[in-house]
JSON list of C-alpha atoms in Angstrom, two decimals:
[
{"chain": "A", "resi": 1, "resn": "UNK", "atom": "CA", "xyz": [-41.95, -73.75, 5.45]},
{"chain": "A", "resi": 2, "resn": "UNK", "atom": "CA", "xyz": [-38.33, -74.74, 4.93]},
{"chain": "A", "resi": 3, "resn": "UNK", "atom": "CA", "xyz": [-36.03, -73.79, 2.32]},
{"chain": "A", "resi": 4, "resn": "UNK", "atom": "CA", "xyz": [-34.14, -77.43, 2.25]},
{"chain": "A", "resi": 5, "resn": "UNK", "atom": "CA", "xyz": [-33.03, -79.79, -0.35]},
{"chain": "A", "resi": 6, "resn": "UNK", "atom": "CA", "xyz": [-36.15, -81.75, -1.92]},
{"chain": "A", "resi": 7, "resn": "UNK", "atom": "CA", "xyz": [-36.89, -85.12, -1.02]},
{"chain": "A", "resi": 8, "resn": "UNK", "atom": "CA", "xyz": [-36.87, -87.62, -3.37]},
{"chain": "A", "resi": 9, "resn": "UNK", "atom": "CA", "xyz": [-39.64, -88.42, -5.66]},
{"chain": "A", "resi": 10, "resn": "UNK", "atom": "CA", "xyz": [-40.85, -91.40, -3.59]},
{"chain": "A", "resi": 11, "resn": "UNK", "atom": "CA", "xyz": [-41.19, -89.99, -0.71]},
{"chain": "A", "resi": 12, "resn": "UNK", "atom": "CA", "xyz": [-42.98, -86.77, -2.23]},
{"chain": "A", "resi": 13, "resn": "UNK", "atom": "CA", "xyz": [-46.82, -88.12, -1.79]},
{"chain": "A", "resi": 14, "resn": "UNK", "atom": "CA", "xyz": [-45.55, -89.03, 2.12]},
{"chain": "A", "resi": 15, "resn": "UNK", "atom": "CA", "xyz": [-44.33, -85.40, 2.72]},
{"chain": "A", "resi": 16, "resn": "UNK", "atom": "CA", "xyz": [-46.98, -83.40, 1.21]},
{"chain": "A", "resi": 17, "resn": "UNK", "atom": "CA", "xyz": [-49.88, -85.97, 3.32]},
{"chain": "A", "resi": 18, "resn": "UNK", "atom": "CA", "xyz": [-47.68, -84.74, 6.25]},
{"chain": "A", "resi": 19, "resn": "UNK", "atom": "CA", "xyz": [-47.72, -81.09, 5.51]},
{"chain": "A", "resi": 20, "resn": "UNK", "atom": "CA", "xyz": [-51.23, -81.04, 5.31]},
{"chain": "A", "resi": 21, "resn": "UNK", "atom": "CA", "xyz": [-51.45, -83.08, 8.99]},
{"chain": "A", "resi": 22, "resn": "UNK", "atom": "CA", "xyz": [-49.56, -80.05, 10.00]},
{"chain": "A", "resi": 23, "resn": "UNK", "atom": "CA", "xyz": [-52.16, -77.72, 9.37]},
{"chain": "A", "resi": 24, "resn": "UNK", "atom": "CA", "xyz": [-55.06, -77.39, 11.73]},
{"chain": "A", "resi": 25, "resn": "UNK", "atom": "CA", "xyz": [-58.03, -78.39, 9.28]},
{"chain": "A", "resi": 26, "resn": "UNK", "atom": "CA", "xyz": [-56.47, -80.96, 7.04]},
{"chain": "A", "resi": 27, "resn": "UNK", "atom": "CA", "xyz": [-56.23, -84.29, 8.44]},
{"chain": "A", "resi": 28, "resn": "UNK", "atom": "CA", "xyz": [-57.50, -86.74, 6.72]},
{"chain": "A", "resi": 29, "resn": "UNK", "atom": "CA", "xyz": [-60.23, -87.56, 9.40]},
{"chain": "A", "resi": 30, "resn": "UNK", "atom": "CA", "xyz": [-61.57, -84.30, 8.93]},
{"chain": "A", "resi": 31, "resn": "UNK", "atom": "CA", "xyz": [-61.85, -84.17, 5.53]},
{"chain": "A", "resi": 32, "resn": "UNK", "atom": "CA", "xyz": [-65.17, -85.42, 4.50]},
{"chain": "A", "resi": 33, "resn": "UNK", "atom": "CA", "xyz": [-65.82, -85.77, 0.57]},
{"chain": "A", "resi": 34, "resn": "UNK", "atom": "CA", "xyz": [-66.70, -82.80, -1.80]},
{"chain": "A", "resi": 35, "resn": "UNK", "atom": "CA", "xyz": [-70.59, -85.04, -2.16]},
{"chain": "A", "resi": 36, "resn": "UNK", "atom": "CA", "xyz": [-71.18, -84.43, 1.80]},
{"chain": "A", "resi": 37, "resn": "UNK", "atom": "CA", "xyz": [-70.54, -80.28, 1.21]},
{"chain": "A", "resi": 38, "resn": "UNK", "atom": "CA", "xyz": [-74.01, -78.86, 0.58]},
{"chain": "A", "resi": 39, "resn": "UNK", "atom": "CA", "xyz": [-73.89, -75.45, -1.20]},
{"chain": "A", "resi": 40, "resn": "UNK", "atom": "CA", "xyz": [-76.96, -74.46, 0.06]},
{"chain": "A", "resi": 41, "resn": "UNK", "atom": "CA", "xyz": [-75.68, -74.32, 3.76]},
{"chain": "A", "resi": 42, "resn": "UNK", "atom": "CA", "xyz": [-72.10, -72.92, 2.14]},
{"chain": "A", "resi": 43, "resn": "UNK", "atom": "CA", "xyz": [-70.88, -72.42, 6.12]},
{"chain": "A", "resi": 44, "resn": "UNK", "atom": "CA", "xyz": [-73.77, -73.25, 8.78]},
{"chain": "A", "resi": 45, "resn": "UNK", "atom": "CA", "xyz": [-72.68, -70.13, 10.25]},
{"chain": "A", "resi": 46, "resn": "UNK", "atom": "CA", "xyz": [-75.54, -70.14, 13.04]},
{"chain": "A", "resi": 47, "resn": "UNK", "atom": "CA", "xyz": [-72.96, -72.69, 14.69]},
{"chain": "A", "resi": 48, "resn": "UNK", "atom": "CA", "xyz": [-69.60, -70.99, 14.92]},
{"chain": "A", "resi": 49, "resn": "UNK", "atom": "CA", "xyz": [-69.16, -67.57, 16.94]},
{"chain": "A", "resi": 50, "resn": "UNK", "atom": "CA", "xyz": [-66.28, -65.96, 13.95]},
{"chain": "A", "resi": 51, "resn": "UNK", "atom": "CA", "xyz": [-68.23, -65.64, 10.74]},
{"chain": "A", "resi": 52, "resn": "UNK", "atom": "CA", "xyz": [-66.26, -66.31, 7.76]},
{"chain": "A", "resi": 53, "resn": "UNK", "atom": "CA", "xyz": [-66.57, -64.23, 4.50]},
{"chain": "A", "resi": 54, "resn": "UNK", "atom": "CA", "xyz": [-69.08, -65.82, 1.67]},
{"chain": "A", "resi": 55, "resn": "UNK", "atom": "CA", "xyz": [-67.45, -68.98, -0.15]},
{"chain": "A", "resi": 56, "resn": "UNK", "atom": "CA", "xyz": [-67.79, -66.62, -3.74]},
{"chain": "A", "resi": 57, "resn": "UNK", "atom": "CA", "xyz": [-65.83, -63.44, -1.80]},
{"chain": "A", "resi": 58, "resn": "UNK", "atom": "CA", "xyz": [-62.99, -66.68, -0.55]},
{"chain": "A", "resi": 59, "resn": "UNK", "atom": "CA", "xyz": [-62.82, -68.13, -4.11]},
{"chain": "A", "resi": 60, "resn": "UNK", "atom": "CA", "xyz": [-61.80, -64.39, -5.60]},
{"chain": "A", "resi": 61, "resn": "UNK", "atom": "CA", "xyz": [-59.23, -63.78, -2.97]},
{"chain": "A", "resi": 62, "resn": "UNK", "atom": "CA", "xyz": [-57.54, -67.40, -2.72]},
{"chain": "A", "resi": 63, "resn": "UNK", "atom": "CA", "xyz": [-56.53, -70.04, -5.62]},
{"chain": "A", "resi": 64, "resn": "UNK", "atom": "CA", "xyz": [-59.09, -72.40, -4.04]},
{"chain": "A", "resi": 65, "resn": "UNK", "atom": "CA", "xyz": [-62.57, -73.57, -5.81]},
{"chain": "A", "resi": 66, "resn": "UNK", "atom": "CA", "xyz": [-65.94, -73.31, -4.20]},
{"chain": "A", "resi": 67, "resn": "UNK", "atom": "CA", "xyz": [-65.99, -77.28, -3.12]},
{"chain": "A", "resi": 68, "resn": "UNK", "atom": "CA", "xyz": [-61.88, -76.79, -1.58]},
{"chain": "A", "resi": 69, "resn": "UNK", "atom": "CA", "xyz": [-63.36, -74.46, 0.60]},
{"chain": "A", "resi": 70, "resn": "UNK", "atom": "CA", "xyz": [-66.08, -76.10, 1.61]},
{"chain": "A", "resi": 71, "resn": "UNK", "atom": "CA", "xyz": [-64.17, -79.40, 2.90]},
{"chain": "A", "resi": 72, "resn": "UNK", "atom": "CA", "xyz": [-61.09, -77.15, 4.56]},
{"chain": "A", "resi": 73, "resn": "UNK", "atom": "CA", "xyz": [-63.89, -75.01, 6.57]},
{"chain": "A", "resi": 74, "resn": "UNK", "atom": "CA", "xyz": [-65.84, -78.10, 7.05]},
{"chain": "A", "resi": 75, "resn": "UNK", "atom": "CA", "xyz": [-62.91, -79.94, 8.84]},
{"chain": "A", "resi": 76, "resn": "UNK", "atom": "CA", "xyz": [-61.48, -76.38, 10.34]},
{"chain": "A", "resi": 77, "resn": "UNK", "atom": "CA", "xyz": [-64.42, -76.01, 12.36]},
{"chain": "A", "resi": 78, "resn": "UNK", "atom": "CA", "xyz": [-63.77, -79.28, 13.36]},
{"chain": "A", "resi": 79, "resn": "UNK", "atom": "CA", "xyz": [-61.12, -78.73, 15.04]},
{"chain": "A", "resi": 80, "resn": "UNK", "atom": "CA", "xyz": [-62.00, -75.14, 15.63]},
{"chain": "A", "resi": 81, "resn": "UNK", "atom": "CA", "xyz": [-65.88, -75.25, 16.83]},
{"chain": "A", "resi": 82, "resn": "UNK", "atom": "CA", "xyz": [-65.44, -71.30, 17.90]},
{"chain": "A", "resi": 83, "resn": "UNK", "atom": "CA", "xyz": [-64.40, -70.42, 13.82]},
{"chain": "A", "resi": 84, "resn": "UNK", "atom": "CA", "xyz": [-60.93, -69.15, 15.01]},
{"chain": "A", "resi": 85, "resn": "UNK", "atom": "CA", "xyz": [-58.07, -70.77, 16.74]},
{"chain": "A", "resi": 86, "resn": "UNK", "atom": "CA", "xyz": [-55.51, -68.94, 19.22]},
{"chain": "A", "resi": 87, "resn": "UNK", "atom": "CA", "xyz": [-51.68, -69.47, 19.37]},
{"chain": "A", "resi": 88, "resn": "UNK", "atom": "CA", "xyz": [-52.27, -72.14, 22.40]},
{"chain": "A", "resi": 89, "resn": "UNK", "atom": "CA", "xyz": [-54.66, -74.43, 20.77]},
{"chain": "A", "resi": 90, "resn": "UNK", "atom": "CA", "xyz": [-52.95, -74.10, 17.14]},
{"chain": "A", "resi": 91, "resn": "UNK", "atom": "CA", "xyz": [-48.89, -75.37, 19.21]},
{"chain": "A", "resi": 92, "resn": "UNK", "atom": "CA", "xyz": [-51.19, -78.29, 20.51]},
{"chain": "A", "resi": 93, "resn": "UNK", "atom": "CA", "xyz": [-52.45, -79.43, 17.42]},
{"chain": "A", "resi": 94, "resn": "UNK", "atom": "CA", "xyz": [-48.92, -78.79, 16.13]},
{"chain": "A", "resi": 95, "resn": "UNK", "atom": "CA", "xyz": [-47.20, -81.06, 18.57]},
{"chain": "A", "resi": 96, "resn": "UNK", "atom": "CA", "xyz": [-49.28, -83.93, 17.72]},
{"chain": "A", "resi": 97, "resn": "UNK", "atom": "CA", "xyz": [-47.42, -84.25, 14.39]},
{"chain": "A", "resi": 98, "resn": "UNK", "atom": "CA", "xyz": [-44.14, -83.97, 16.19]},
{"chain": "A", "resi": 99, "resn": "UNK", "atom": "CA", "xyz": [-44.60, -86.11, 19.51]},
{"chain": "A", "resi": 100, "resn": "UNK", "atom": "CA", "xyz": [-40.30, -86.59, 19.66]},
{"chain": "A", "resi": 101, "resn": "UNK", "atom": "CA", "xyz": [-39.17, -83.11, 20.17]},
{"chain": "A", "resi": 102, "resn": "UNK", "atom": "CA", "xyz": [-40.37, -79.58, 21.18]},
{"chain": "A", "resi": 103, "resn": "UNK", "atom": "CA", "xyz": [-42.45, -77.89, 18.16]},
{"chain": "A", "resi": 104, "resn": "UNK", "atom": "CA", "xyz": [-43.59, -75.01, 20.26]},
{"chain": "A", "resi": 105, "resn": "UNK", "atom": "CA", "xyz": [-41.32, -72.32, 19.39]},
{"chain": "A", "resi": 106, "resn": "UNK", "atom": "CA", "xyz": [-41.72, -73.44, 15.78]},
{"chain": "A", "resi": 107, "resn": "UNK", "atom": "CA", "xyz": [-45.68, -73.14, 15.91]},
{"chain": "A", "resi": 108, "resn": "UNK", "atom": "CA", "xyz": [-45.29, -69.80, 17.30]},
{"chain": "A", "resi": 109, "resn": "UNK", "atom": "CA", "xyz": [-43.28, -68.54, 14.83]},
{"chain": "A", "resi": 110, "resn": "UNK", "atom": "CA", "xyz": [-45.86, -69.99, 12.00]},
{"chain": "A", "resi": 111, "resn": "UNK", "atom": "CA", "xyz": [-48.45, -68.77, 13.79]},
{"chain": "A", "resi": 112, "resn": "UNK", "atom": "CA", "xyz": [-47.40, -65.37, 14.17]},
{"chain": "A", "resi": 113, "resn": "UNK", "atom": "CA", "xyz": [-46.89, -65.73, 9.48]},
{"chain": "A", "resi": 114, "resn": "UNK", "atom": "CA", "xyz": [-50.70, -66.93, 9.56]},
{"chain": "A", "resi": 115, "resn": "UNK", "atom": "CA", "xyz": [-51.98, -64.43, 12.36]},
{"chain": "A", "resi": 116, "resn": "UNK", "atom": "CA", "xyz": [-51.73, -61.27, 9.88]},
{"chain": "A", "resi": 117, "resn": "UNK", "atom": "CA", "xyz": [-54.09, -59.09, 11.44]},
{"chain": "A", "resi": 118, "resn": "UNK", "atom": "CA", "xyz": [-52.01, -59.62, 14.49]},
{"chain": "A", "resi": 119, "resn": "UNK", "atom": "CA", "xyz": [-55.34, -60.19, 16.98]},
{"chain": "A", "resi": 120, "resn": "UNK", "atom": "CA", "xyz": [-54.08, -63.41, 18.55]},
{"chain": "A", "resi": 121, "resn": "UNK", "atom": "CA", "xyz": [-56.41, -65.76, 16.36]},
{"chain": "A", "resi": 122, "resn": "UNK", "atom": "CA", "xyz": [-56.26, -67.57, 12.93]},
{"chain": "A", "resi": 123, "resn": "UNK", "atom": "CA", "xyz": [-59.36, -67.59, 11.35]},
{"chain": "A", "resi": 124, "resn": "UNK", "atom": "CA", "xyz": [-60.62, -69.78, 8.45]},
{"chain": "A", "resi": 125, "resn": "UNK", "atom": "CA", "xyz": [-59.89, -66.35, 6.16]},
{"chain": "A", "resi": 126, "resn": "UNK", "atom": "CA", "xyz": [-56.33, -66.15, 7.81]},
{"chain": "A", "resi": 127, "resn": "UNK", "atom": "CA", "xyz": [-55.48, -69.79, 7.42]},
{"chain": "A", "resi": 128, "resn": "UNK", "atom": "CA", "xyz": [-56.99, -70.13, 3.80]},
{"chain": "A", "resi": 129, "resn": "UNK", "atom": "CA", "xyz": [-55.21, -67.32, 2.42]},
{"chain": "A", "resi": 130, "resn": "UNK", "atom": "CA", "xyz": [-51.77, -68.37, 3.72]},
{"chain": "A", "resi": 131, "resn": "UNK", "atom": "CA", "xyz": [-52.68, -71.90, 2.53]},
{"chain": "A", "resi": 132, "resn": "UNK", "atom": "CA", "xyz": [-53.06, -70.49, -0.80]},
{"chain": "A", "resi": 133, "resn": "UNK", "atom": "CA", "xyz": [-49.78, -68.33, -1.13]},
{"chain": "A", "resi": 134, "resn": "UNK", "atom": "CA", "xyz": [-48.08, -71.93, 0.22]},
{"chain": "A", "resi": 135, "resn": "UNK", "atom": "CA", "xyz": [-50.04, -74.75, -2.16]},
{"chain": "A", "resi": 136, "resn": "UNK", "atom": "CA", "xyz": [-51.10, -72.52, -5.17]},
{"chain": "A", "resi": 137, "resn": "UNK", "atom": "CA", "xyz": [-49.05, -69.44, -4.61]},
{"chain": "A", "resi": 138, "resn": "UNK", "atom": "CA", "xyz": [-46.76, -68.64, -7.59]},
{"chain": "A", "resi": 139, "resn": "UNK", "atom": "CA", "xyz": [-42.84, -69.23, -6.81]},
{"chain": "A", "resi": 140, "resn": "UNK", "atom": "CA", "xyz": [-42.18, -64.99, -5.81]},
{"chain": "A", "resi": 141, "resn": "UNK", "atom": "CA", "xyz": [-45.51, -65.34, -3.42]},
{"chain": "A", "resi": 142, "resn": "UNK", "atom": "CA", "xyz": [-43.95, -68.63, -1.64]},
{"chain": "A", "resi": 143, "resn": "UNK", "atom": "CA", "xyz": [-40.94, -67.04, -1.24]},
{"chain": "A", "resi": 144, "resn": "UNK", "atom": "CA", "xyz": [-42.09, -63.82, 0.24]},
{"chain": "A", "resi": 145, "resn": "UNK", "atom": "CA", "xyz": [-44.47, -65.80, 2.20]},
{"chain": "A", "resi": 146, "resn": "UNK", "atom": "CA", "xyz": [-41.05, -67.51, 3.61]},
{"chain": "A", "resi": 147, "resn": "UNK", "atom": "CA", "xyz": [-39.22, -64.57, 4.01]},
{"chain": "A", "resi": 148, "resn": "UNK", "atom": "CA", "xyz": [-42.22, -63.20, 6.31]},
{"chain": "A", "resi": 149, "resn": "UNK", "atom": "CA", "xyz": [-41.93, -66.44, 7.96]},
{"chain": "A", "resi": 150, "resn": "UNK", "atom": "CA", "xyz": [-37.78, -65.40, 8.69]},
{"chain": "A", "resi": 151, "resn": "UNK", "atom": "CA", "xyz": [-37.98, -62.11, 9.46]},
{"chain": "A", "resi": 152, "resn": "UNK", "atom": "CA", "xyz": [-39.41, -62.58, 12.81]},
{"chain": "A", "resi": 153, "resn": "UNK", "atom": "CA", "xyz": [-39.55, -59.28, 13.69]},
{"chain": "A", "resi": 154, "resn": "UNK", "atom": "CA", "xyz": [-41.27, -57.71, 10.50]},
{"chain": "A", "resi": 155, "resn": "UNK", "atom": "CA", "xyz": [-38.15, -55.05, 9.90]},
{"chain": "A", "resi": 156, "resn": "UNK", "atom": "CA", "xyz": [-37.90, -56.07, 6.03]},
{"chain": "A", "resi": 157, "resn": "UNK", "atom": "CA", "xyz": [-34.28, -58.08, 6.94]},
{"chain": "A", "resi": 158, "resn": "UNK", "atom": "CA", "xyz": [-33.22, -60.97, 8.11]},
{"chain": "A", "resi": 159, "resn": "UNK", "atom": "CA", "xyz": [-30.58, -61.01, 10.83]},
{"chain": "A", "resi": 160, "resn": "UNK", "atom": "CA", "xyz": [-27.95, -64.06, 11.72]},
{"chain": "A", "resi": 161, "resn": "UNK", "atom": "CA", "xyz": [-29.83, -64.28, 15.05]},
{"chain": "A", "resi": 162, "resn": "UNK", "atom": "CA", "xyz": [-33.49, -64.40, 13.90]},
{"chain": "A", "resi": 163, "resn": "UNK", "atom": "CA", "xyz": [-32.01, -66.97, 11.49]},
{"chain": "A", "resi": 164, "resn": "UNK", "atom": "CA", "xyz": [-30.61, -69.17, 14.55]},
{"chain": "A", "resi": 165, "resn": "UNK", "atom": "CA", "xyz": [-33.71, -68.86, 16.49]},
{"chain": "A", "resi": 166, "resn": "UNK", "atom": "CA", "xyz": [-35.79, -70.25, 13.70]},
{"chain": "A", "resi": 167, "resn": "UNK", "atom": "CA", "xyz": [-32.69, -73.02, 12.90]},
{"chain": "A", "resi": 168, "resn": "UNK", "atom": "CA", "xyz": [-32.76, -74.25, 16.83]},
{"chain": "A", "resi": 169, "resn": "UNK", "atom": "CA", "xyz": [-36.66, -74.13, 16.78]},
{"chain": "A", "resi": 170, "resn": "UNK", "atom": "CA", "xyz": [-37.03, -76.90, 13.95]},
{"chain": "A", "resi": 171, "resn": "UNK", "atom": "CA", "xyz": [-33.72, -78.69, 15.43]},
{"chain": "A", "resi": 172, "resn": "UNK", "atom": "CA", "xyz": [-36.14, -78.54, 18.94]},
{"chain": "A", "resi": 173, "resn": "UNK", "atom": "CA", "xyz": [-38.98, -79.96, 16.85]},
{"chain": "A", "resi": 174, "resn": "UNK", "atom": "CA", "xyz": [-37.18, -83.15, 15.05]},
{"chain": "A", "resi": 175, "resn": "UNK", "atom": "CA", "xyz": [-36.20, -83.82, 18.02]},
{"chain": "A", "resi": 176, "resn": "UNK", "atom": "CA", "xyz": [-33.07, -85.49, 19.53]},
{"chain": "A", "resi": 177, "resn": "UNK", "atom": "CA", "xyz": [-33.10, -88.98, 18.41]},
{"chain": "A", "resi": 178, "resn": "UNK", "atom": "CA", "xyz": [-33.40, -88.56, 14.50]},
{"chain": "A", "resi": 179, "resn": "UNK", "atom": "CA", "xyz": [-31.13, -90.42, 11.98]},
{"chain": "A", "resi": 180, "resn": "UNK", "atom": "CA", "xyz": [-28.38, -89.15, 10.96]},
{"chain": "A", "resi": 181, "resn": "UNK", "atom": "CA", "xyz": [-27.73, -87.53, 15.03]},
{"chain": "A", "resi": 182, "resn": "UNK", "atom": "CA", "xyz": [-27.93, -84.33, 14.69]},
{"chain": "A", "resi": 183, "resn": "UNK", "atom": "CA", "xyz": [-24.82, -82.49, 15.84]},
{"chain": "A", "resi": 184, "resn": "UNK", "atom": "CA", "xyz": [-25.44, -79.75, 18.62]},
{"chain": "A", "resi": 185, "resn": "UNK", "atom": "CA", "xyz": [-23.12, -77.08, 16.04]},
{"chain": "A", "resi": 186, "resn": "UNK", "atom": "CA", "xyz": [-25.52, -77.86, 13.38]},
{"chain": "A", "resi": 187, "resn": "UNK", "atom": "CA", "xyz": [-28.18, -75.01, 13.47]},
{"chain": "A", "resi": 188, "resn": "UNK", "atom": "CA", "xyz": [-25.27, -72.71, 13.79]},
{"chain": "A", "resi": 189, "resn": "UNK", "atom": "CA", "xyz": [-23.44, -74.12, 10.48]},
{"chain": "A", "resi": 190, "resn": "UNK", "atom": "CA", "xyz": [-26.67, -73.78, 8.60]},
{"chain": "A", "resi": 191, "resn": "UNK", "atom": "CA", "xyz": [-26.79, -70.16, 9.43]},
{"chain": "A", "resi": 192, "resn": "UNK", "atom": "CA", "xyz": [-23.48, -69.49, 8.56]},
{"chain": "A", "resi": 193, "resn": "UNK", "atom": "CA", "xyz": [-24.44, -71.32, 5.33]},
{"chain": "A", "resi": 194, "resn": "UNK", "atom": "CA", "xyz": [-27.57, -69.66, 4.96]},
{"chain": "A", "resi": 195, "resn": "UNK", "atom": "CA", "xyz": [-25.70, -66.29, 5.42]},
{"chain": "A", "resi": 196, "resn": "UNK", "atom": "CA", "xyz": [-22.79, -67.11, 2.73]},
{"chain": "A", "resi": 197, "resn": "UNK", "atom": "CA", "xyz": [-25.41, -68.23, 0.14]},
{"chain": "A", "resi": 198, "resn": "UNK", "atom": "CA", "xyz": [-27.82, -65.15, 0.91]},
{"chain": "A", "resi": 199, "resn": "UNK", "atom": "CA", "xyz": [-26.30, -62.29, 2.53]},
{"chain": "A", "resi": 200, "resn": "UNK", "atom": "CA", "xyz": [-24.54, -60.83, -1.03]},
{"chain": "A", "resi": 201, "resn": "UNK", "atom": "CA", "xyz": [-23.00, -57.45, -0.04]},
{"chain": "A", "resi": 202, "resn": "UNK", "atom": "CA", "xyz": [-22.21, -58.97, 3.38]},
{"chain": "A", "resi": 203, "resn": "UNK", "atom": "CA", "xyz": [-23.89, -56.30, 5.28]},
{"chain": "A", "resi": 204, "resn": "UNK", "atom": "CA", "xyz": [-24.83, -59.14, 8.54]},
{"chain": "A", "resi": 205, "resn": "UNK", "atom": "CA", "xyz": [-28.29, -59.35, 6.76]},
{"chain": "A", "resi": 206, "resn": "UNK", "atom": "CA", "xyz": [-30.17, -60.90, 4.00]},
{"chain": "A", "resi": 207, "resn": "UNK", "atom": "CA", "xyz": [-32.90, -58.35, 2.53]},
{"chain": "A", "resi": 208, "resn": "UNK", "atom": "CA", "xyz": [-35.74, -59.86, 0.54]},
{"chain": "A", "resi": 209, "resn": "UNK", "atom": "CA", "xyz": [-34.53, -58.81, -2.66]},
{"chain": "A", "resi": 210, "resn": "UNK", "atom": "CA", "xyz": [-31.26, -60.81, -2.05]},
{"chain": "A", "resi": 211, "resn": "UNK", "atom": "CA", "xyz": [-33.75, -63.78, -0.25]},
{"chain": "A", "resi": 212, "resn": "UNK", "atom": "CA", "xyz": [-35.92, -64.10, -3.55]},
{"chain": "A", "resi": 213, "resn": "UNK", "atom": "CA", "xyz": [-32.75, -63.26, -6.24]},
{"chain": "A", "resi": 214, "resn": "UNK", "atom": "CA", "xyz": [-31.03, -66.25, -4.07]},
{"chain": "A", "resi": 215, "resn": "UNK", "atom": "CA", "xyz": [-33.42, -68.61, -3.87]},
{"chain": "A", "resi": 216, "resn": "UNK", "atom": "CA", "xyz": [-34.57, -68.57, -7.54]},
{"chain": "A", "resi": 217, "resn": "UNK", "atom": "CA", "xyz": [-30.89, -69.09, -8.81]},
{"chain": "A", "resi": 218, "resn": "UNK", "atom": "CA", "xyz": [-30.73, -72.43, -6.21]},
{"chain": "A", "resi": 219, "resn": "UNK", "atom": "CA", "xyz": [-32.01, -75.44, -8.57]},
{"chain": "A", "resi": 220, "resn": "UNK", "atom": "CA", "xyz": [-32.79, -77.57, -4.95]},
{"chain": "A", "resi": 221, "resn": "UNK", "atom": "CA", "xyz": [-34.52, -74.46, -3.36]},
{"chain": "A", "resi": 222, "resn": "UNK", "atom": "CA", "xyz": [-37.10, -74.16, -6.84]},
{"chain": "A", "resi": 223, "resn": "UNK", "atom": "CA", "xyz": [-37.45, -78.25, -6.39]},
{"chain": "A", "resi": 224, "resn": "UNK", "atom": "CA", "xyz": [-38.64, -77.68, -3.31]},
{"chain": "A", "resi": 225, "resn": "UNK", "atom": "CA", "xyz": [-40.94, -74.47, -3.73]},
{"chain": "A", "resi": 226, "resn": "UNK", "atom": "CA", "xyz": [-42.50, -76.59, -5.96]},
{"chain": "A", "resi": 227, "resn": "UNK", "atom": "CA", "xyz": [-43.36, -79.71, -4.29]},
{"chain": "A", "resi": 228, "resn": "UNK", "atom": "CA", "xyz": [-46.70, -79.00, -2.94]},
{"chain": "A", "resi": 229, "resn": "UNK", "atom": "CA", "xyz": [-48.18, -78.14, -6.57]},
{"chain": "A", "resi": 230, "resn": "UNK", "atom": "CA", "xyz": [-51.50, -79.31, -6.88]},
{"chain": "A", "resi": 231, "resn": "UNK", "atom": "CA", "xyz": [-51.59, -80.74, -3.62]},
{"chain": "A", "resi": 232, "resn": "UNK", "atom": "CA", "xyz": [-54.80, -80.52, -2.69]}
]
């Protein structure tokens, strides 16, 4: 989750089909219709080794109906026979989506936001609740979501150089040979950006108060917190 400049309305339905690519459980291939979901075998858990919590105990806690959850477990444990994935597995299916650069340091970082019990594993509970906050999460939840996301190591601030690690990891993960070229300064300028924008008593770090008091006064950064409304 980047806090960029929207795309343009054509090419909105294109982006959000990729973002859900990105995500372990949502291709489209393993997303079987809502009619092929019985309730009455709500997870076949005698087949997967993590047990997820009950569909009705999933619904409370996420913004997701009954027959959501049924086709994202349904094509999770698709790609996730064992009911959890581990940081290896989740950069592979990651780098699929990205086959011109590097997108490993950038699926670590995302899967250190989803791993919140901090065991090593995403489980269906894991990835469905940060799926929420990110598709049906209201604008203060996506944007502490991101912040998490930022703040790589969990101190409650962001610093210039946790900034430039995540900048250079998504530069890695376009790749070289995008269009416009990419300037090797680049990452660096969009810190410094970042940092004039954010950082408002220019302490060297952007707290979340000044993250979320920023990014809800940017008209292009509330365009793009909303652009996966509804997506699913």
């Amino acid at each position: 989750m980047a806090i960029c400049n929207p795309p343009s309305s054509q090419s909105k339905k294109t982006i959000k089909q990729r973002f859900l690519k990105l995500l372990p459980c949502c291709g489209p291939s393993a997303a079987p219709s809502v009619s092929q979901c019985n309730i009455e075998d709500d997870f076949e858990l005698s087949t997967v080794c993590h047990r997820p919590e009950g569909l009705d105990k999933l619904q409370e806690q996420t913004k997701f109906t009954k027959k959501e959850l049924q086709v994202l477990y349904r094509g999770f444990k698709n790609e996730c026979p064992s009911g959890a994935v581990n940081e290896e597995t989740f950069k592979l299916i990651y780098s699929q989506f990205f086959p011109q650069g590097d997108s490993s340091t950038y699926a670590h970082f995302l899967f250190e936001a989803f791993d919140t019990n901090k065991n090593g594993s995403v489980s269906f509970e894991d990835f469905v609740a940060g799926l929420s906050i990110i598709l049906r999460g209201s604008i203060n939840d996506r944007l502490n979501w991101a912040f998490n996301l930022y703040d790589l190591n969990k101190d409650g601030c962001i610093t210039k150089e946790e900034m430039m690690d995540i900048m250079k990891s998504i530069y890695d993960m376009m790749g070289k040979y995008t269009y416009p070229c990419m300037q090797e300064d680049a990452p660096r300028e969009h810190v410094e950006n970042f940092f004039q924008k954010m950082d408002r008593n220019k302490d060297g770090v952007v707290t979340i108060e000044e993250f979320i008091e920023s990014c809800q006064k940017d008209e292009n950064i509330m365009q793009s917190m909303q652009l996966f409304d509804n997506v699913i």
